[in-house]
Every structure is written in structure tokens, then in C-alpha cells.
XYZ file of C-alpha atoms in Angstrom:
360
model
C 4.215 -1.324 -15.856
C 4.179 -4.775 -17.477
C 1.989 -7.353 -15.897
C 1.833 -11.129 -16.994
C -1.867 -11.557 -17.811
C -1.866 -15.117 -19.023
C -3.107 -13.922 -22.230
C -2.095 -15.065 -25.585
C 0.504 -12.646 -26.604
C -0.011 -13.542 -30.410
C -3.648 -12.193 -30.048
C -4.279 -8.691 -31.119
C -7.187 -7.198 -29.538
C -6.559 -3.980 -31.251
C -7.376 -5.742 -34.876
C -10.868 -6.846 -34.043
C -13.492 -4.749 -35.959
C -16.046 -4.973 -33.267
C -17.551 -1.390 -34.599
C -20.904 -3.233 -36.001
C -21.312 -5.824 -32.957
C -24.504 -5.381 -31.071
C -26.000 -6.524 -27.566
C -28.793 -8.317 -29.367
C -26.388 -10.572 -31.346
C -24.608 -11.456 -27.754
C -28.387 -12.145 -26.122
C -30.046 -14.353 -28.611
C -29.246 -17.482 -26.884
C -29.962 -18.405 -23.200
C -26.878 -18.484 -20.726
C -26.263 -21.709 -19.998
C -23.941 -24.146 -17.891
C -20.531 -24.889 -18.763
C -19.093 -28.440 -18.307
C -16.259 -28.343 -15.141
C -13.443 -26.992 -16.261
C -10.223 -24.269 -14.405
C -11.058 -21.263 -14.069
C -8.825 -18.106 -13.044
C -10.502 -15.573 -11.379
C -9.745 -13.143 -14.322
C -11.790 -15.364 -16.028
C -14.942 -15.852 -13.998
C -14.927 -11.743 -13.800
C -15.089 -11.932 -17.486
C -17.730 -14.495 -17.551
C -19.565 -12.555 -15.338
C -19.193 -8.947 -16.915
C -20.837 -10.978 -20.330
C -23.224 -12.719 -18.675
C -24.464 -9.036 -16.636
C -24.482 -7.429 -20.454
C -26.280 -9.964 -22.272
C -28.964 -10.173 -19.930
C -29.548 -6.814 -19.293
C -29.261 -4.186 -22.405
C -29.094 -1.214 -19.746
C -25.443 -2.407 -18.455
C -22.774 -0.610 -19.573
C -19.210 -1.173 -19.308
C -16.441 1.567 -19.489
C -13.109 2.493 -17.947
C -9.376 2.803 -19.465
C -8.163 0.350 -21.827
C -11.001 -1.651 -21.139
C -12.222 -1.646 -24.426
C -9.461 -2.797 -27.445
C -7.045 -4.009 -24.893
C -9.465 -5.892 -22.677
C -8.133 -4.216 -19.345
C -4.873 -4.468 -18.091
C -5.457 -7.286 -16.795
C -7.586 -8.611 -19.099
C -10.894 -8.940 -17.685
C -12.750 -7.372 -19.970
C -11.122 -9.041 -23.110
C -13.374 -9.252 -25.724
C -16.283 -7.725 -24.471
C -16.354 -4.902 -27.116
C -15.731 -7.374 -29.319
C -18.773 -8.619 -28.760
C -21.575 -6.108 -27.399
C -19.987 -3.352 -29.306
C -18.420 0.105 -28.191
C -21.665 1.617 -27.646
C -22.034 -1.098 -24.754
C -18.084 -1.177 -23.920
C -15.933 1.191 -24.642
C -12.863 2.962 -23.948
C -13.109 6.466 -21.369
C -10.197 9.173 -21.485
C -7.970 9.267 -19.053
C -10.089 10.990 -15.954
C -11.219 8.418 -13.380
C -13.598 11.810 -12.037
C -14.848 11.822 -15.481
C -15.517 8.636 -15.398
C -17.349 8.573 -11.640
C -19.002 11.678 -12.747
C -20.367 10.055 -16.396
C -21.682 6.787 -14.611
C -23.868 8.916 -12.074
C -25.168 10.707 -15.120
C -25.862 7.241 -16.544
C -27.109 6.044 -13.321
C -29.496 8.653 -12.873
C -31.481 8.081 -15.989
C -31.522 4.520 -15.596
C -28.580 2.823 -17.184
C -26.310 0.072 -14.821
C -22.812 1.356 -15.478
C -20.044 -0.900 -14.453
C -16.806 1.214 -14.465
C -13.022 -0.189 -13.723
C -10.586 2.211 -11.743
C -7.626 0.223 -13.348
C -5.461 0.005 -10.025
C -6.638 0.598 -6.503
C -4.839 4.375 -6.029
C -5.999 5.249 -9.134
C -9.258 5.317 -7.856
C -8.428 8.558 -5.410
C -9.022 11.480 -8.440
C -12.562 10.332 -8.478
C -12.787 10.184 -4.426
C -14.890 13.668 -4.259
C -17.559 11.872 -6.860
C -17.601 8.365 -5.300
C -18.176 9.897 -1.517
C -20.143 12.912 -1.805
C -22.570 12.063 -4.747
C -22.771 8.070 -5.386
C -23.005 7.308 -1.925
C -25.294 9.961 -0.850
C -27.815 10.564 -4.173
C -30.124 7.824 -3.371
C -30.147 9.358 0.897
C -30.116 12.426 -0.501
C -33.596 12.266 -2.885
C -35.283 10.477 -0.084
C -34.799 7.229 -2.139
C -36.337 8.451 -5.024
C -33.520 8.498 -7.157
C -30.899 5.118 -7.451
C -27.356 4.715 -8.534
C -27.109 1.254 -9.903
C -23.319 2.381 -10.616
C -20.581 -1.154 -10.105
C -17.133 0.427 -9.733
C -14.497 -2.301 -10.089
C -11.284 -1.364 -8.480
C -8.149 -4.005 -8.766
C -6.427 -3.223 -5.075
C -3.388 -4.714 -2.920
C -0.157 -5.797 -3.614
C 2.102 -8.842 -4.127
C 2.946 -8.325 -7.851
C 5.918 -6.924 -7.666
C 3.752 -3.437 -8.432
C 5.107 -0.041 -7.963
C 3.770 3.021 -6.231
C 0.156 3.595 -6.565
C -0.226 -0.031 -7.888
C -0.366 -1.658 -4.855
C -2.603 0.124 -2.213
C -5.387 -1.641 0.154
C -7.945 1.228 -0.153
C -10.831 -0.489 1.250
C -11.363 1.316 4.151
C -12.092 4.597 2.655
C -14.666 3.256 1.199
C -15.909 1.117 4.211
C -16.579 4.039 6.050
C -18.199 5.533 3.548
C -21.882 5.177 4.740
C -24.009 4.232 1.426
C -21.719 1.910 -0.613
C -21.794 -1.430 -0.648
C -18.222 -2.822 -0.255
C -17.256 -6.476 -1.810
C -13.788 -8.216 -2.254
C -13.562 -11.755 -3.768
C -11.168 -14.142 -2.609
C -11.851 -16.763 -5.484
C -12.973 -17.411 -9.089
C -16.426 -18.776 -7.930
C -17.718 -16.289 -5.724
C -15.777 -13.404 -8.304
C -18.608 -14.433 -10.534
C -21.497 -14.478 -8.021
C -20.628 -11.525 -6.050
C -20.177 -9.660 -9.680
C -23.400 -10.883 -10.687
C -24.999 -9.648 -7.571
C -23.819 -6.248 -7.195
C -24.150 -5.417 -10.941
C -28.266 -5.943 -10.333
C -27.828 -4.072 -6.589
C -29.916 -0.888 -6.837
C -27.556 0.293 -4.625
C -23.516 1.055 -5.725
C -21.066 -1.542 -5.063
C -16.912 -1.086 -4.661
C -16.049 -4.119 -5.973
C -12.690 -4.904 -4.702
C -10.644 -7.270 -6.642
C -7.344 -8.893 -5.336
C -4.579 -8.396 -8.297
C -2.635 -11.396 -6.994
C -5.197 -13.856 -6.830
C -6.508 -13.093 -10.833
C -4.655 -16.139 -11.633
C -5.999 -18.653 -8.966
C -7.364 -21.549 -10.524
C -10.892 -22.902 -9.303
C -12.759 -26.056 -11.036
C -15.985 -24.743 -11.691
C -19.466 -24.882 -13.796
C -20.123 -20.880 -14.816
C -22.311 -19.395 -14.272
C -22.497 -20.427 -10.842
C -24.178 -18.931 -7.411
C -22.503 -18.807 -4.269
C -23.853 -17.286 -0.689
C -25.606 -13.981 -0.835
C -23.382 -10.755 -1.325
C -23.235 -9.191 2.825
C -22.195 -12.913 4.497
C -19.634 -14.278 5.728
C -18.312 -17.720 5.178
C -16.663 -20.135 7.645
C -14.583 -21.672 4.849
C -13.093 -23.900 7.385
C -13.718 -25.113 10.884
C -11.931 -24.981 14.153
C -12.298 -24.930 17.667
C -9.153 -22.730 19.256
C -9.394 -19.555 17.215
C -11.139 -17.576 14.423
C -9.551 -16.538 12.032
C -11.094 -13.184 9.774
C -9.490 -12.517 6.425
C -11.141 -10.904 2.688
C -9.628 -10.710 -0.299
C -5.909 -11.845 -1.090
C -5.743 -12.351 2.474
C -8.081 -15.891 2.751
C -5.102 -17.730 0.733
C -2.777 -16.748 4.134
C -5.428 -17.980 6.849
C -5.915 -21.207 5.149
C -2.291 -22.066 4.876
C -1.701 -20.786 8.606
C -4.501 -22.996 9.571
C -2.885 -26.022 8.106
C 0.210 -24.930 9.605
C -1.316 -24.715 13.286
C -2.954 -27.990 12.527
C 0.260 -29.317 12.669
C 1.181 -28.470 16.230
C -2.412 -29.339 17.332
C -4.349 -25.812 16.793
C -7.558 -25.787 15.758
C -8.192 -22.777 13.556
C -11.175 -21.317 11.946
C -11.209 -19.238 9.146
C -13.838 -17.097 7.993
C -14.011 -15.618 4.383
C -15.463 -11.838 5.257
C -16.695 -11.605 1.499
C -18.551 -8.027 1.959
C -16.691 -5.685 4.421
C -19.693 -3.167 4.401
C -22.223 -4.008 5.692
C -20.310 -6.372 8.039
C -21.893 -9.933 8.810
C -21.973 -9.557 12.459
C -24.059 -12.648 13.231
C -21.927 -15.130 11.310
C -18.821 -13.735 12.818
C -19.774 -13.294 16.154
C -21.236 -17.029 16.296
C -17.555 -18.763 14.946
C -15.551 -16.513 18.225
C -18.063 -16.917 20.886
C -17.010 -20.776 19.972
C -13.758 -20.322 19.818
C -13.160 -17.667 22.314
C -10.112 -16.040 20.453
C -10.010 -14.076 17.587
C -7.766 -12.498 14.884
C -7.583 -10.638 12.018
C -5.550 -10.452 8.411
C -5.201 -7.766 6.069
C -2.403 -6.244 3.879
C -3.424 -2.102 4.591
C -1.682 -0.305 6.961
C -2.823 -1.486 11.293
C -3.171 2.207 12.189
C -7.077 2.971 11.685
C -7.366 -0.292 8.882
C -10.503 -1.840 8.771
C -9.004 -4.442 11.077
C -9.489 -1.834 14.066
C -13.214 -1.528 13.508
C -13.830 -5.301 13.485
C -11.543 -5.703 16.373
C -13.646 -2.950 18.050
C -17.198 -4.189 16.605
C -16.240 -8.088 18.094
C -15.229 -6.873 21.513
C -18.088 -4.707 21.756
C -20.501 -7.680 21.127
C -18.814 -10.546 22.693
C -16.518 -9.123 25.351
C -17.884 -11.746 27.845
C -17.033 -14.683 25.458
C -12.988 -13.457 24.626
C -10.190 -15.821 26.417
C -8.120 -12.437 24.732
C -7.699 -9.508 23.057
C -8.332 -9.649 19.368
C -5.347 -9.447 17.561
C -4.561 -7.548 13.880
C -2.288 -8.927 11.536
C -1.468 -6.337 9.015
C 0.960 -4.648 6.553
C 2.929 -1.843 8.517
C 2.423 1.451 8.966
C 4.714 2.940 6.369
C 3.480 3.741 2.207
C 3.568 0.326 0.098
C 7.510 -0.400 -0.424
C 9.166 -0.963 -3.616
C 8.855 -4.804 -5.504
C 12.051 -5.530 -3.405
C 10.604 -5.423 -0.001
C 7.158 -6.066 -0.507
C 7.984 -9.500 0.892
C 8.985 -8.327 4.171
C 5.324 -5.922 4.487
C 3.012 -8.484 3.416
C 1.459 -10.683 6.103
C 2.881 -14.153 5.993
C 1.449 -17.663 7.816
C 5.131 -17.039 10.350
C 3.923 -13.593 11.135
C 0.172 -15.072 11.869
C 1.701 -17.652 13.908
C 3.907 -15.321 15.897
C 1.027 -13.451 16.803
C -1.349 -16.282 17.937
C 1.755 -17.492 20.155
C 1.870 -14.545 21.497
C -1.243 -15.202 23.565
C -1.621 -16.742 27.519
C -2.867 -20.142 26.162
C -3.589 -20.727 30.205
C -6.500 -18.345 30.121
């Protein structure tokens, strides 16, 4: 699959001798403040990741093409480079291999950060992520920790194929024992990186493919809210709405679009979908009495469902109406040519909020 990166295509990555680099040479001198400046999400991931290994010598970072190439999609470009390949460095092509070598790692106290490359790739290493780093640290009565940050690059709207374009978060939401975190831009992809790279605990550290290339003006390193809450990212009085990921970019524009015809809409950046920031949540639809939801997975048992379910449970006394889901459809991810019609869109938001008794 090709996939525009942004990159310089005269830059070789595979002609850097990087063999004699070392993690001292990268840590000599204090991080400090950039002046403002753009920066893609790709980027602030990348900041982030060197950052993470600079300050800490038992971070590791490892995964396919992550090494010479700098990741597929470049996040990880010139890391070897820099720390060296025995800090960053290319794994063969097993993502159980790689589950299975981080835990080792994680055991015996090293901080691996491991990339899945694309969301369904993730599923060989399934049996490792859900029966051993989820459950080690439950399992020893806390006296052993996986540290482990897997980074998985998940949904669609690149014109992807199959198993390119999957919204696998909620396998791994109901997962009891990981941590589960999806960016929606470049400031919080540093912060929230930051964050779960020092957890103790793992981290699935979701990041949306389409919005790598979503410019922010920011100061790096920077620190945004705490990794598990939610953000109201913008205020409103008539409804709430609840979107993560690639999905915040849609509520925002269907917010301005209701503004238009006089609806007041919240939106609330979910950030971490496990654990789930019940207070801040609940709070923004007791206000506004009405409350929906965005994401690009499948309706039929997506994590949609559960916060549907968790909200009514909570605040049933508050609701003017049902919650409402706005999703991708129940059907595998289509082909480039139709992904247009699966995705959510601000019209199919709309439609849905219309499709409320406004009277109640």
C-alpha cells in the first residue's frame, strides 16, 4: 500500500549509519521548549517517542519498519538514527513475537513501546495482548508490572484497503486491565504518549491514521489534561455530543453546522475510552438533557452501546431522549471507493439529532 507521509522523498533513511549512535549522546542535554511553530500529529508522536527515550534509558522502541524506514507512517523517523538499534530497532514480521518479546522485556524491567503498524494487524498478537499483558500484573497479585506501550494506527478514511482500516478499539476496551487512549490532535498525541509510556500499567494507544497530518500550533513538549478525562472541547446547551479519535474533527464541524440553525451543541473529546470519565460526561448531559455518540466501528456491540448504556444507567432521570449512536455500518470496512458512504459525516449527525421530539 502506498501512503503519502509528508516526508521528504529525497531522504534516504536506509543510508544513515546509525550502528554506533547511543542513548547517552541523545540525553546529554535537557529537553527543552520549542518556539510555536505547526505541528502534525505524526510529528508530536515523534517528538514524544524521543523525548520518552532520552529521558529514560529503559524505553525501548521496536515494531516493523520502524527502525530504517521510520514507520510507515513515519513516526518513528529517525529515532534509530539517533538512540541506536539497540534502543530502536527493526522486529521480524510476527506482531505475537513482538507482544510476546515486550512482556519478556516488561517483566525484567524495561518500558517497551511496540507499533502494530495498522489496526488489524494487531489481531495475530490478540492471545498475548488479552490473556498475559492485561492479566500479569492481576495475576502476581501486583507484584509483577508490564510497563509495555503498544501503538496501534486504527480507522479508516485513507483510501486504505482491507485490514488497513479497522476501528478495533473495543476489543481492547473490554479487555479489563489495559489502559485504552486515542488522540484526536497533535497536542494531546504528545501528552497522552508521554503519559502512558511512564504508566506502570499497559496502554493501547490508539492513533487515528487520518488525522497524522492535522496541523496544531504548538510549543513541544507540551502537557495537556491527565490521560482517563474527558474534555468538553466546546460548549453547548441543547445536546452533548461524545466523539474520540478521528471522530472529534466530525462533532466540531456538526456543531458549527447546528449553530447555524440555532442548536446549541456540546462536544466532548472522550480522550481515554478505558477507564471511561463518567463524571465529566455525565455532568455536560445532565445539562443538556440529550445525548449522542460518534464513532467509525461497526453500531452492533461498538463501544458506542456501552456508553449509551453506562449514560442511561446514571442519568436516566435527566434524558429529554434516548441516546443516540452515530456509527459506521454493520458490514466489514468497504473498499477506498465507498468508504465515503460508511464513514459518519456532519449530514448523517444531523439527521439523527432531527430525528428527535424537540417538544419533549
Amino acid at each position: 500500500m502506498s501512503v503519502e507521509t509528508g516526508t521528504d522523498p529525497t531522504t534516504d533513511p536506509t543510508a544513515v549509519n546509525d550502528e554506533t549512535a547511543t542513548a547517552a549522546s541523545a540525553s546529554t542535554e535537557p529537553t527543552t521548549t520549542a518556539a510555536p511553530s505547526s505541528v502534525t500529529m505524526t510529528k508530536a508522536l515523534n517528538h514524544a517517542l524521543r523525548d520518552s527515550l532520552a529521558d529514560d534509558d529503559t524505553v525501548l522502541v521496536f515494531g516493523e519498519d520502524v527502525g530504517r524506514l521510520g514507520g510507515v507512517f513515519r513516526v518513528t523517523e529517525g529515532l534509530r538514527a539517533e538512540f541506536g538499534s539497540n534502543r530502536v530497532w527493526d522486529s521480524p514480521l510476527a506482531e505475537s513475537g513482538i507482544i510476546g518479546t515486550a512482556i519478556g522485556m516488561a517483566m525484567n524491567g524495561m518500558r517497551p513501546v511496540v507499533e502494530m503498524q495498522f489496526d488489524a494487524y494487531a489481531y495475530p498478537a490478540f492471545e498475548q495482548i488479552v490473556s498475559h499483558v492485561a492479566k500479569i500484573r492481576n495475576r502476581t497479585k501486583g507484584r509483577v508490572s508490564l510497563p509495555i506501550t503498544i501503538r496501534i494506527p486504527y480507522a479508516g478514511d485513507i483510501g486504505g484497503v482491507e485490514h488497513h482500516s479497522d476501528s478495533s478499539e473495543v476489543y481492547w476496551t473490554s479487555t479489563p486491565g489495559l489502559t485504552v487512549v486515542t488522540p484526536s490532535n497533535p497536542a494531546d498525541a504528545y501528552s497522552l504518549l508521554r503519559e502512558s509510556i511512564a504508566s506502570d500499567d499497559p496502554v493501547v494507544f490508539m492513533e487515528p491514521k487520518s488525522r497524522y497530518w492535522m496541523k496544531e500550533t504548538l510549543s513541544l513538549p507540551v502537557t495537556t489534561a491527565p490521560m482517563n478525562r474527558a474534555q468538553v472541547i466546546r460548549e453547548g446547551t441543547d445536546v452533548t455530543l461524545l466523539a474520540y479519535g478521528p471522530t472529534v474533527r466530525t462533532a466540531l464541524e456538526t456543531a458549527e453546522a447546528g449553530a447555524e440553525h440555532g442548536l446549541s451543541i456540546e462536544v466532548i473529546d472522550l480522550r481515554t475510552l478505558s477507564p471511561f470519565d463518567d463524571e465529566t460526561v455525565s455532568a455536560s448531559v445532565r445539562k443538556t438533557s440529550r445525548a449522542a455518540i460518534i464513532h467509525e466501528a461497526a453500531q452492533f456491540g461498538g463501544y458506542g452501546a456501552e456508553v449509551a448504556a453506562r449514560l442511561t444507567e446514571r442519568n436516566f432521570t435527566f434524558l429529554s431522549a434516548p441516546i443516540l449512536r452515530v456509527t459506521g455500518f454493520d458490514v466489514p470496512y468497504p473498499s477506498p471507493k465507498l468508504e465515503e458512504f460508511y464513514l459518519p459525516t456532519v449530514e448523517r449527525v444531523l439527521d439523527a439529532l432531527e430525528s428527535w421530539d424537540w417538544e419533549l
